[in-house]
Short mmCIF file of C-alpha atoms and ligand atoms in Angstrom, two decimals:
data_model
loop_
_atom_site.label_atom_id
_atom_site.label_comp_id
_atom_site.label_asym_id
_atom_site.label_seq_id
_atom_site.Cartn_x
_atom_site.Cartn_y
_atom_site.Cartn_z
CA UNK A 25 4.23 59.53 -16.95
CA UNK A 26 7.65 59.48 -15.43
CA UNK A 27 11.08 60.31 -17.20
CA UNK A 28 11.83 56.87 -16.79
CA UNK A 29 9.77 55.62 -19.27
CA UNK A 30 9.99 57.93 -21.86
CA UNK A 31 6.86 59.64 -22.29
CA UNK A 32 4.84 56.73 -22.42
CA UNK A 33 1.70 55.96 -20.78
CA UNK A 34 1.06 52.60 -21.22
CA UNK A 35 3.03 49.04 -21.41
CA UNK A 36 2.41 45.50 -21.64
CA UNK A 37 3.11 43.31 -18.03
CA UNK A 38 2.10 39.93 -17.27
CA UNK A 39 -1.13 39.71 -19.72
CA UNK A 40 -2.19 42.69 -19.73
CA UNK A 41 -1.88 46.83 -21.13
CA UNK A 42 -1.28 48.80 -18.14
CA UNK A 43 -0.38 52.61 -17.05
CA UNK A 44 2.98 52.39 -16.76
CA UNK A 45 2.46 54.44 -13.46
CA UNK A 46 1.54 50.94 -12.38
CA UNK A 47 4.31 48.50 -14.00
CA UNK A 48 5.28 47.82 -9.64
CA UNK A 49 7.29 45.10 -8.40
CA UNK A 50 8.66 44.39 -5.36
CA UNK A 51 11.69 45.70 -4.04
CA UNK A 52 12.56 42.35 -3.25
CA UNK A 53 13.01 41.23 -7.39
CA UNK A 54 16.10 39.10 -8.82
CA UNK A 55 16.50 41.69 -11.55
CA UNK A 56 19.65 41.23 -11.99
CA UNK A 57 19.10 37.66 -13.56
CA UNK A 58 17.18 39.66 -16.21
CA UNK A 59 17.27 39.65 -19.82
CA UNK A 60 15.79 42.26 -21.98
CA UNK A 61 15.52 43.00 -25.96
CA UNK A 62 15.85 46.07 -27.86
CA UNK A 63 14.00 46.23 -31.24
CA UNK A 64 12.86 49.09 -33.50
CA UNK A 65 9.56 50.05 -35.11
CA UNK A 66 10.42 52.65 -37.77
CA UNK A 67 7.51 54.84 -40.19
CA UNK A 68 6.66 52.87 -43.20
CA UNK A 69 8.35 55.50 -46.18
CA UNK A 70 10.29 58.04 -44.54
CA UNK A 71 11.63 57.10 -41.01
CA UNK A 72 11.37 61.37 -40.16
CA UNK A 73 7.82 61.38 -40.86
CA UNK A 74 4.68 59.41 -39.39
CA UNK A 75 2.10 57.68 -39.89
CA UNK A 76 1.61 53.65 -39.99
CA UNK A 77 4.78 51.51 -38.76
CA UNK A 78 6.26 48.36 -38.59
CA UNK A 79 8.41 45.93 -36.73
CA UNK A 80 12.12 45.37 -38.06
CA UNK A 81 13.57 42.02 -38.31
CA UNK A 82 11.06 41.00 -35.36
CA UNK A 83 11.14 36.92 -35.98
CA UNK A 84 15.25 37.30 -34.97
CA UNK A 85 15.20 39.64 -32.27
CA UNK A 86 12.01 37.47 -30.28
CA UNK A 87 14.66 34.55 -31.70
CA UNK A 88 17.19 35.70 -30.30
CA UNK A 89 15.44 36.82 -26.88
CA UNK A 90 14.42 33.12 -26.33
CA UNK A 91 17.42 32.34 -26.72
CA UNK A 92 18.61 34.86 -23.91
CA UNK A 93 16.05 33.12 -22.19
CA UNK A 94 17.35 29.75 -22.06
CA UNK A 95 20.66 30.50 -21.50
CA UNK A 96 19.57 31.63 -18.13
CA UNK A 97 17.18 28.85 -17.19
CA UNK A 98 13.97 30.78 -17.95
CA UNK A 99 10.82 30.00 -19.95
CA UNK A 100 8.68 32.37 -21.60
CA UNK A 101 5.68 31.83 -20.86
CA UNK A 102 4.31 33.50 -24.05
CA UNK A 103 4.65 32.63 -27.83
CA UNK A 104 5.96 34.66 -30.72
CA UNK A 105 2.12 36.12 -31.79
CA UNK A 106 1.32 36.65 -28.47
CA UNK A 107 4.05 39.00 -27.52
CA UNK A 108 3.54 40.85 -30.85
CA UNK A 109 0.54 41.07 -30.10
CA UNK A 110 1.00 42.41 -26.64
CA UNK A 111 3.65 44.65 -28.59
CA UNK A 112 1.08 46.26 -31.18
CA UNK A 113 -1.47 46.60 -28.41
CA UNK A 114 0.76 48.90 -26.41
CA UNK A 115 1.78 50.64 -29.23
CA UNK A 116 -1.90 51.46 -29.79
CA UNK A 117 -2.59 52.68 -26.44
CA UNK A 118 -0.07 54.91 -26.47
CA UNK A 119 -1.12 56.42 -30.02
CA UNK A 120 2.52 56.55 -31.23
CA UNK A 121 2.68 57.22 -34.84
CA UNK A 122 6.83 57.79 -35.08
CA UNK A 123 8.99 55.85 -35.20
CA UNK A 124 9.58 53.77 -31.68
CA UNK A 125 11.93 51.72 -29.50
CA UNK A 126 10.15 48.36 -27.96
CA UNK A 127 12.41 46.73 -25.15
CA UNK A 128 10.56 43.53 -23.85
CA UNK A 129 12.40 42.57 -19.99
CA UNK A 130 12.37 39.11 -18.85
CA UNK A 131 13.31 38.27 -15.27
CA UNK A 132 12.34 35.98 -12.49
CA UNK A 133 9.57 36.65 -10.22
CA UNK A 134 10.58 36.18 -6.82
CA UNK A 135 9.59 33.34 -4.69
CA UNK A 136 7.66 31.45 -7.34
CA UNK A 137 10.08 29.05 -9.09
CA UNK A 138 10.20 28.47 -12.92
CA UNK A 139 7.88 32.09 -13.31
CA UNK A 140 8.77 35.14 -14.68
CA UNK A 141 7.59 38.69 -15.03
CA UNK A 142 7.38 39.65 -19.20
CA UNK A 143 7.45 43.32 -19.48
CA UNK A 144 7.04 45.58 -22.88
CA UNK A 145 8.08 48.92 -22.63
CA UNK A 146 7.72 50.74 -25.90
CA UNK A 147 8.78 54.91 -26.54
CA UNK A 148 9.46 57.23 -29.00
CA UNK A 149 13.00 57.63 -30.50
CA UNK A 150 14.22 60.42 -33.27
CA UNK A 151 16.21 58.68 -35.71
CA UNK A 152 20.01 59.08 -36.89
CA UNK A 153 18.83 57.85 -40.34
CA UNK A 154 17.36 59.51 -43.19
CA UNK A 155 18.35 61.66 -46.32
CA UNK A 156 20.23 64.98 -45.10
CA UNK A 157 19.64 64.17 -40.71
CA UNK A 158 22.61 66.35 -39.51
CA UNK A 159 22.01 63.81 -35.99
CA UNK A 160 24.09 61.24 -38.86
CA UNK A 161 27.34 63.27 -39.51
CA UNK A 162 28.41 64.57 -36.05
CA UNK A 163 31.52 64.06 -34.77
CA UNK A 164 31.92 60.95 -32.84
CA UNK A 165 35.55 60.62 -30.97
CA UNK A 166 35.79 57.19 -29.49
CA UNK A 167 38.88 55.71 -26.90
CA UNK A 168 39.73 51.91 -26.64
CA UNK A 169 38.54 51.34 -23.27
CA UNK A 170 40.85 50.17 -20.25
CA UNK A 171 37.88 47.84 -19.48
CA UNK A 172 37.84 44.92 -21.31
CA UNK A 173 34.89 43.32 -22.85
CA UNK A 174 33.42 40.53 -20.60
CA UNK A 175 34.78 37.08 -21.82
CA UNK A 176 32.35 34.20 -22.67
CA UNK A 177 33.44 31.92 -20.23
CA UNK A 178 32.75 34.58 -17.40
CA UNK A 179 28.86 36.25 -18.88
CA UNK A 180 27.20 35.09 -21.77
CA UNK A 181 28.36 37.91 -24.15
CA UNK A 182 26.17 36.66 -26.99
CA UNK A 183 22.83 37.10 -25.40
CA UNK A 184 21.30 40.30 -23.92
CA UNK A 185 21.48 40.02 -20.54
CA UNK A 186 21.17 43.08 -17.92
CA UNK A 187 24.30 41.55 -15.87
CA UNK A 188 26.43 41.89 -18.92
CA UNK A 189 26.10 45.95 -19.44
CA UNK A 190 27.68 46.86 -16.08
CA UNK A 191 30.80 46.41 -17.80
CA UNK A 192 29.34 48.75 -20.85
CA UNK A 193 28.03 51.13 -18.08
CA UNK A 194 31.92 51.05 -16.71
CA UNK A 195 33.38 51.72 -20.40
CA UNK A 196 30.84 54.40 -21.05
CA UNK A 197 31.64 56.26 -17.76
CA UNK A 198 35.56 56.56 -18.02
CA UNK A 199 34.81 57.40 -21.72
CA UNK A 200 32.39 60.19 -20.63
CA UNK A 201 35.12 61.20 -17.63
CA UNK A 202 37.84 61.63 -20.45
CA UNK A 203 36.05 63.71 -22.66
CA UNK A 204 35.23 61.08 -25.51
CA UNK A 205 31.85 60.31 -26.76
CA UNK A 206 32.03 56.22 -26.31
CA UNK A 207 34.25 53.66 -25.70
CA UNK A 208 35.45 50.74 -27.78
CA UNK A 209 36.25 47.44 -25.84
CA UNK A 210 39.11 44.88 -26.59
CA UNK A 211 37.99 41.09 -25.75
CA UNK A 212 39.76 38.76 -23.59
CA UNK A 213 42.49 38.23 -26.19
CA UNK A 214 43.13 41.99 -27.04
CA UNK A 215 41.67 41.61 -30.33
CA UNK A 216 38.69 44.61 -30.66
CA UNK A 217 35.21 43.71 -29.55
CA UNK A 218 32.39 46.17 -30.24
CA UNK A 219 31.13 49.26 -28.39
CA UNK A 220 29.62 49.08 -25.39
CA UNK A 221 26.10 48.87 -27.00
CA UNK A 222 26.84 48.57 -30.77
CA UNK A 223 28.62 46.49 -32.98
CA UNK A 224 31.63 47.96 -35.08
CA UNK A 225 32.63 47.29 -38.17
CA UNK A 226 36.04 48.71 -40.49
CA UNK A 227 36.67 49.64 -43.69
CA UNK A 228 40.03 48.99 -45.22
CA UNK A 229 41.03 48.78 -48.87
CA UNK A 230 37.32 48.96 -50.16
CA UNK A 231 36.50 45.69 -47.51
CA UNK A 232 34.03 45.86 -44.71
CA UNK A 233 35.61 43.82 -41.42
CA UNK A 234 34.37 43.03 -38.47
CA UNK A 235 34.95 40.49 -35.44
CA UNK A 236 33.67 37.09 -35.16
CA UNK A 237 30.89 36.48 -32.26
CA UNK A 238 33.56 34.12 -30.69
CA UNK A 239 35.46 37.98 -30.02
CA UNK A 240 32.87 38.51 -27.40
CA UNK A 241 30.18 39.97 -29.08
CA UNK A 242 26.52 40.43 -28.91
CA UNK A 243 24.74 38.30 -31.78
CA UNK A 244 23.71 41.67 -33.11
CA UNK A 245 20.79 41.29 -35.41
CA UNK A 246 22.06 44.43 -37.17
CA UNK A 247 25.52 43.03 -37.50
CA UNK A 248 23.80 40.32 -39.30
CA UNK A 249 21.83 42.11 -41.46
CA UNK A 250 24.57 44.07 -42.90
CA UNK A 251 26.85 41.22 -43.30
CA UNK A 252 23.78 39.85 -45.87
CA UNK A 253 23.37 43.32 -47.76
CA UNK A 254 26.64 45.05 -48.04
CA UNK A 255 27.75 42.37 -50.34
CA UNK A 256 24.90 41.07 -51.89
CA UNK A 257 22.96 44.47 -52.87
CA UNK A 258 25.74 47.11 -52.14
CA UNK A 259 28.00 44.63 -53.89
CA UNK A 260 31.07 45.68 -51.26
CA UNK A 261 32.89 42.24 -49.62
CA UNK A 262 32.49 41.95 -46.39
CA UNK A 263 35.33 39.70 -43.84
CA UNK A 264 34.59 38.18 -40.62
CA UNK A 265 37.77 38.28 -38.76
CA UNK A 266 39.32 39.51 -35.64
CA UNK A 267 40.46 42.80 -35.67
CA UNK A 268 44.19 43.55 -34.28
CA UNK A 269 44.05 47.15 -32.77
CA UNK A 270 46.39 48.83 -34.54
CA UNK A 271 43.88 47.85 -38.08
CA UNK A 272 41.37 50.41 -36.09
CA UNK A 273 43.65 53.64 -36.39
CA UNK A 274 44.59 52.30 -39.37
CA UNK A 275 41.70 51.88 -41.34
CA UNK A 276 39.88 54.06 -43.71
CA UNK A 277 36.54 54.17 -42.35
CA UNK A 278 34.76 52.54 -38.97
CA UNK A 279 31.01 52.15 -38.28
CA UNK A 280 28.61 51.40 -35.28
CA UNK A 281 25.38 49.53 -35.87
CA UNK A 282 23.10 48.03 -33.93
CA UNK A 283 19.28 48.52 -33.28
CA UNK A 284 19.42 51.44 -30.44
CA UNK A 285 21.91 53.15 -31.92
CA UNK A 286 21.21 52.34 -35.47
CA UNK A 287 24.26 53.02 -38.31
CA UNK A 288 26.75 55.79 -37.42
CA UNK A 289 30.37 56.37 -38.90
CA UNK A 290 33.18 56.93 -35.87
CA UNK A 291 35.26 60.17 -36.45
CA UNK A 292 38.33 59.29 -34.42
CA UNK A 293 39.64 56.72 -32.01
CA UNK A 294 42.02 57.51 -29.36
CA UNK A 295 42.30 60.98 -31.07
CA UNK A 296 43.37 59.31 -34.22
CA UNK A 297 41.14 60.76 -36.66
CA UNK A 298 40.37 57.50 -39.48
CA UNK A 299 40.36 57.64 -43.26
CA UNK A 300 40.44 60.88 -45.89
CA UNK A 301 36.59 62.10 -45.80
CA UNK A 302 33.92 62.09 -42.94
CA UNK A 303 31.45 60.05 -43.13
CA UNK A 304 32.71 58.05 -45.51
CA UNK A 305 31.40 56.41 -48.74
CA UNK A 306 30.79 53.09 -47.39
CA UNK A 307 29.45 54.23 -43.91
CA UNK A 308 27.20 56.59 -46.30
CA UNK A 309 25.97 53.98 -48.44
CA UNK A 310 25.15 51.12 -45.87
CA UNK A 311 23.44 53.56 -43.43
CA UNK A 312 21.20 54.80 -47.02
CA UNK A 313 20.08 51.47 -47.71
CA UNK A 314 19.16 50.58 -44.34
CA UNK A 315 17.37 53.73 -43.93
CA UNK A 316 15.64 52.33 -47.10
CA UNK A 317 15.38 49.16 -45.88
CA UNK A 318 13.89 50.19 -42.51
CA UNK A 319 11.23 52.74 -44.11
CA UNK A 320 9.84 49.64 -46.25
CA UNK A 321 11.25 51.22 -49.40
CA UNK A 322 13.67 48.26 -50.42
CA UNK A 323 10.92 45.74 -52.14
CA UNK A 324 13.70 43.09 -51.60
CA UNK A 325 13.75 42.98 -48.27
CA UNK A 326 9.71 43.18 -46.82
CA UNK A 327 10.13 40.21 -45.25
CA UNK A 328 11.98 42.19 -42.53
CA UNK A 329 9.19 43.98 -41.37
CA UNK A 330 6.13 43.28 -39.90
CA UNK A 331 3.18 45.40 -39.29
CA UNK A 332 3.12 47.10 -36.17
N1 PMP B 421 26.34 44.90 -28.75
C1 PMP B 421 25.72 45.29 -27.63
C2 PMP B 421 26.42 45.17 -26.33
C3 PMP B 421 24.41 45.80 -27.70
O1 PMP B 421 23.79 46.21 -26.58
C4 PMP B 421 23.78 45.91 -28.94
C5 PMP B 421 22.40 46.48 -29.03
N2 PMP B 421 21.42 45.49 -28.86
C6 PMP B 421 24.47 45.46 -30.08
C7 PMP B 421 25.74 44.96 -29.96
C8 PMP B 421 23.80 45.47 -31.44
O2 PMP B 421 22.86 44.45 -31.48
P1 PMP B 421 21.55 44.57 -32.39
O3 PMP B 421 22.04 44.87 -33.75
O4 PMP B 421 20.91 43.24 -32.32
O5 PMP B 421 20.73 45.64 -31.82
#
């Protein structure tokens, strides 16, 4: 129906597949004490295409929005199979055959302690990956953000919490206002964070670096995926370290990755444009094999998806 949700004319609330003309609450909702997920179903062979898809890395990201969960005093009241169930059932009655974005929101229902609502959006999304997608190689100019990321001791950081992307709304807006096409935060400490809905990662002297969660971060499932495959298939060592600022405009490549916004190199920061060639090989290579990876095409690594 509406813009709001995508296109799509169904979800999953409370139990049940409904017209999302009819996902209501009241007015009167704590939803800013919400926590949400964002996971990807992607085209089994070619992530451009469609036909059959299935889940990527779902066991972490239902993990991980447990986890969320707890760390704001709420139970879900559903288990793992049940919410993929409730997952592939809306992806059904919506008939979606590309690839698509599912985004499961947790928050407390109002005036009935210890419940929740459990919502499951799911949509369509075109993808940045794939052999020759021109979306992949666009010029991305990124500033270091006067807004600093939100420090652990003030939000959780780690989990996915709605509270915590006011600041990422903030970041994204003065970005937008200054002509630039995101925004990079510093933590607490001035040591770089990630993006304000992405992780980052840099290339220097043939190394892939990024920051430790303890910089602030989101426990990015993506992060973590690439920190297993870049050096054990791509065979390229990877450092988890905090970044000083200056390392950014000095370093030879940077990437984003994270579910939403999936692997993407970064062309400049603060108009400081990084390394020789654009993309570059590393960025090239990582985002290949995780297109591969993704599409079901990496026999190695099955385990990470589940039928959808
Ligand atoms: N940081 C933030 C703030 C995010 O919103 C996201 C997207 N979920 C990420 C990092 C990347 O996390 P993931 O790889 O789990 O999607």
């Amino acid at each position: 129906m509406s813009v709001a949700f995508h296109g799509a004319g169904f979800c999953w609330m409370n139990g049940e597949v409904i017209g999302t003309e009819r996902a209501l609450v009241s007015a009167m909702e704590p939803i800013h004490l919400g926590i949400f997920e964002g996971i990807k179903a992607y085209v089994e062979n070619d992530v451009n295409g469609s036909g059959s898809l299935n889940v990527f890395q779902w066991k972490p990201h239902v993990d991980r929005l447990r986890r969320s969960a707890a760390v704001c005093g709420m139970k879900i009241p559903y288990t793992d199979e049940e919410l993929l169930e409730a997952t592939r059932k809306t992806i059904r009655a919506n008939g979606f055959k590309t690839n698509v974005y599912i985004q499961p929101r947790i928050w407390p229902k109002a005036g009935a302690p210890g419940e929740v609502h459990v919502v499951i959006p799911v949509w369509t999304f075109e993808t940045v990956l794939g052999k020759d997608n021109l979306q992949f190689s666009k010029n991305r100019r990124f500033m270091i953000s006067s807004w600093r990321r939100i420090a652990s001791d003030a939000l959780p950081a780690q989990a996915k919490t709605w509270a915590n992307y006011g600041n990422s709304a903030l970041a994204l807006r003065e970005a937008t206002r200054m002509g630039y096409d995101g925004a990079i935060f510093l933590d607490n400490r001035g040591f770089v964070s990630e993006r304000t809905g992405a992780c980052i990662m840099v290339v220097r002297n043939g190394k892939v670096i990024t920051p430790p969660v303890t910089a602030s971060i989101l426990e990015s499932i993506t992060r973590e995926t690439l920190l297993k495959i870049t050096p054990e298939d791509l065979g390229i060592p990877v450092e988890v370290r905090d970044i000083a600022r200056v390392e950014l405009y000095a370093s030879d490549e940077a990437l984003l990755c994270g579910t939403g916004g999936e692997i993407t190199p970064i062309t400049s920061i603060d108009d400081l444009p990084l390394g020789k060639e654009y993309p570059g090989s590393v960025t090239k290579r990582i985002a290949g094999y995780y297109a591969d990876i993704v599409a079901g095409k990496a026999e190695k690594h099955k385990e990470w998806l589940t039928p959808a």
